[in-house]
């Protein structure tokens, strides 16, 4: 799929603009304490790409990004202790997906759609991904799913909005890092600390559009 270009916000003469990333995010935990959030972005200013964010039991946060350009943008938006530029890829497998990134290999199997997922599908995507809507429902989102935010302040003076359109449970997942098994499938707990919000504690695969409002030029 072709990349989605960043465009200036309508009516903004200062040069402020909003960039959009459309794709999927999977988040889950492991018995070792390492939590994994993997993204598969089908449309973005950088074209299609995949990336992975890891936080271990000691709180060390690592970004695995496929290019210097992606690494610079993502690490300027979120917070990491380490950034690695490595090949990152997703592959379809029977019942789920496999993620590979340098020394990381993760597999996940997709389960049923929960009631919240069915509710999200009722909202037209045009509304569900609109920053004004996401700003308005952020207080409610925090109550419905603790730790989750739909709007907040990102790094570099940026404002970020998460518009989820579909949500499915992850039935099982497992991962190995540098040849070491990270342990049994677990909740994403404690919450990850890459940005202003975390993925849900219960492991999910979500379809979403992430909108990032960049600061005005100058």
Coordinates of C-alpha atoms in Angstrom, one line a residue:
X1 CA 0.0 0.0 0.0
X2 CA 1.2 3.5 -0.6
X3 CA 2.3 5.8 2.2
X4 CA 0.0 8.5 3.5
X5 CA 1.6 11.9 3.2
X6 CA 1.5 14.4 6.0
X7 CA -0.7 17.4 5.2
X8 CA -1.1 20.8 6.9
X9 CA -4.2 21.1 9.1
X10 CA -7.0 23.0 7.3
X11 CA -7.0 26.7 8.1
X12 CA -3.6 26.6 9.9
X13 CA -1.3 29.2 8.4
X14 CA 1.5 28.5 10.8
X15 CA 2.5 25.3 9.1
X16 CA 1.2 23.0 11.9
X17 CA 0.3 19.6 10.5
X18 CA -1.2 16.2 11.5
X19 CA 0.4 12.9 10.4
X20 CA -1.6 9.7 10.4
X21 CA -0.6 6.0 10.9
X22 CA -3.2 3.4 10.1
X23 CA -2.6 -0.2 11.0
X24 CA -2.6 -2.7 13.9
X25 CA -1.1 -2.9 17.4
X26 CA -0.6 -6.1 19.5
X27 CA 0.3 -5.9 23.1
X28 CA 1.0 -8.7 25.6
X29 CA 3.1 -9.6 28.6
X30 CA 5.3 -12.6 29.6
X31 CA 6.1 -14.4 32.8
X32 CA 9.6 -12.9 32.7
X33 CA 8.2 -9.4 33.1
X34 CA 9.0 -8.3 29.6
X35 CA 6.0 -6.6 27.9
X36 CA 5.8 -6.4 24.1
X37 CA 3.9 -3.9 21.9
X38 CA 4.2 -4.5 18.2
X39 CA 2.9 -2.3 15.4
X40 CA 2.1 -3.2 11.8
X41 CA 1.5 0.1 9.9
X42 CA 0.0 -0.3 6.5
X43 CA -0.3 3.5 5.8
X44 CA 2.1 6.1 7.2
X45 CA 4.3 9.0 6.1
X46 CA 7.1 6.4 5.8
X47 CA 5.1 3.9 3.8
X48 CA 4.2 0.4 5.2
X49 CA 6.5 -0.7 8.1
X50 CA 6.5 -2.6 11.4
X51 CA 8.1 -1.8 14.7
X52 CA 8.3 -3.2 18.2
X53 CA 8.5 -1.6 21.7
X54 CA 9.8 -3.7 24.6
X55 CA 9.9 -3.0 28.3
X56 CA 11.6 -5.5 30.6
X57 CA 11.0 -6.3 34.2
X58 CA 13.6 -3.7 35.3
X59 CA 11.8 -1.0 33.3
X60 CA 14.4 -0.8 30.4
X61 CA 12.5 0.4 27.3
X62 CA 13.7 -0.6 23.8
X63 CA 12.5 0.4 20.4
X64 CA 13.2 -1.9 17.4
X65 CA 12.7 0.1 14.2
X66 CA 13.3 -0.8 10.6
X67 CA 15.0 2.4 9.5
X68 CA 16.8 5.5 10.8
X69 CA 13.9 7.7 9.7
X70 CA 11.3 5.6 11.5
X71 CA 13.6 5.3 14.6
X72 CA 14.1 9.1 14.7
X73 CA 10.4 9.9 14.4
X74 CA 9.1 7.2 16.9
X75 CA 11.8 8.0 19.5
X76 CA 11.0 11.7 19.3
X77 CA 7.3 10.9 20.0
X78 CA 7.8 8.2 22.7
X79 CA 10.4 7.6 25.4
X80 CA 13.0 4.8 25.2
X81 CA 16.3 3.9 26.9
X82 CA 17.6 2.1 23.8
X83 CA 16.9 2.4 20.1
X84 CA 17.9 -0.4 17.6
X85 CA 17.6 -0.1 13.9
X86 CA 17.0 -3.7 12.7
X87 CA 14.8 -5.5 10.1
X88 CA 11.2 -5.9 11.5
X89 CA 8.6 -8.0 9.9
X90 CA 5.1 -9.5 10.5
X91 CA 4.0 -12.8 9.0
X92 CA 0.6 -14.4 8.9
X93 CA 0.3 -17.9 10.4
X94 CA -2.7 -20.1 10.9
X95 CA -4.9 -18.4 13.5
X96 CA -2.6 -15.5 14.1
X97 CA 0.7 -13.6 13.4
X98 CA 4.4 -14.0 13.9
X99 CA 6.7 -11.0 14.5
X100 CA 10.5 -11.1 13.8
X101 CA 12.9 -8.3 14.7
X102 CA 16.6 -9.1 15.0
X103 CA 16.9 -11.3 18.1
X104 CA 13.1 -11.2 18.8
X105 CA 10.6 -13.8 17.6
X106 CA 7.0 -13.6 18.9
X107 CA 3.9 -15.5 17.9
X108 CA 0.3 -14.7 18.8
X109 CA -3.0 -16.3 18.2
X110 CA -6.1 -14.2 17.8
X111 CA -9.2 -14.9 19.9
X112 CA -12.8 -13.6 20.1
X113 CA -14.0 -10.1 19.8
X114 CA -15.1 -8.9 23.3
X115 CA -18.2 -6.7 23.9
X116 CA -16.1 -3.5 23.8
X117 CA -14.9 -4.6 20.3
X118 CA -18.4 -5.0 19.1
X119 CA -19.3 -1.6 20.5
X120 CA -16.4 0.1 18.8
X121 CA -17.6 -1.3 15.4
X122 CA -20.8 0.7 15.8
X123 CA -19.0 4.0 15.6
X124 CA -18.4 5.1 12.0
X125 CA -14.6 5.0 11.4
X126 CA -14.6 8.6 10.2
X127 CA -15.8 9.6 13.7
X128 CA -13.9 7.0 15.7
X129 CA -10.6 8.3 14.3
X130 CA -11.3 12.0 14.5
X131 CA -9.1 13.9 16.9
X132 CA -12.0 16.1 18.2
X133 CA -14.0 12.9 19.1
X134 CA -10.9 11.3 20.7
X135 CA -10.2 14.3 22.8
X136 CA -13.8 14.3 24.0
X137 CA -14.0 10.6 25.0
X138 CA -10.6 10.4 26.6
X139 CA -12.0 10.8 30.2
X140 CA -14.5 8.0 29.6
X141 CA -11.8 5.8 28.0
X142 CA -9.7 6.0 31.1
X143 CA -12.6 4.7 33.2
X144 CA -13.7 1.9 30.9
X145 CA -10.1 0.5 30.4
X146 CA -7.7 1.6 33.1
X147 CA -4.4 2.8 31.7
X148 CA -5.8 3.5 28.3
X149 CA -5.9 7.0 26.8
X150 CA -7.3 8.2 23.5
X151 CA -5.6 11.7 23.6
X152 CA -2.5 13.1 25.2
X153 CA 0.7 15.0 25.0
X154 CA 3.6 13.3 23.2
X155 CA 7.3 14.2 22.9
X156 CA 8.6 17.2 21.0
X157 CA 5.5 19.3 21.6
X158 CA 3.3 16.9 19.7
X159 CA -0.3 16.0 20.5
X160 CA -1.4 12.4 19.9
X161 CA -4.8 10.7 19.3
X162 CA -5.5 6.9 19.2
X163 CA -8.7 6.0 17.2
X164 CA -9.4 2.3 17.7
X165 CA -11.9 0.8 15.2
X166 CA -11.6 -3.0 15.9
X167 CA -10.5 -4.9 19.0
X168 CA -9.9 -8.6 19.4
X169 CA -8.5 -10.6 22.3
X170 CA -5.1 -12.4 22.0
X171 CA -5.8 -16.0 23.0
X172 CA -2.2 -16.9 23.4
X173 CA 1.2 -15.4 22.7
X174 CA 4.9 -16.4 23.3
X175 CA 8.2 -14.8 22.5
X176 CA 12.0 -15.5 22.5
X177 CA 14.6 -12.8 22.8
X178 CA 18.2 -13.5 21.8
X179 CA 17.5 -17.2 22.1
X180 CA 15.9 -17.0 25.6
X181 CA 12.2 -17.9 26.1
X182 CA 10.5 -15.0 27.8
X183 CA 8.1 -17.2 29.7
X184 CA 4.4 -17.9 29.8
X185 CA 1.8 -15.7 28.2
X186 CA 0.6 -13.0 30.7
X187 CA -1.3 -9.8 31.1
X188 CA 0.4 -6.5 30.0
X189 CA 1.1 -5.6 33.6
X190 CA 2.5 -3.3 34.9
X191 CA 1.6 -0.8 32.2
X192 CA 4.2 0.1 29.6
X193 CA 5.8 3.5 29.9
X194 CA 6.5 4.5 26.3
X195 CA 4.1 7.4 26.1
X196 CA 1.2 9.1 27.9
X197 CA -0.9 5.9 27.9
X198 CA -0.5 2.1 27.9
X199 CA -2.0 -0.7 26.0
X200 CA -4.9 -2.5 27.8
X201 CA -3.8 -4.9 30.6
X202 CA -5.7 -7.8 28.9
X203 CA -3.7 -8.7 25.7
X204 CA -5.4 -7.4 22.5
X205 CA -4.9 -7.0 18.8
X206 CA -6.4 -3.7 17.7
X207 CA -7.0 -1.9 14.4
X208 CA -6.5 1.8 14.8
X209 CA -5.5 5.1 13.3
X210 CA -2.9 7.1 15.3
X211 CA -2.9 10.8 14.5
X212 CA 0.0 13.0 15.7
X213 CA -0.4 16.7 15.6
X214 CA 3.0 18.3 15.0
X215 CA 3.9 21.7 16.5
X216 CA 3.6 24.7 14.3
X217 CA 6.7 25.6 12.3
X218 CA 9.0 28.1 14.1

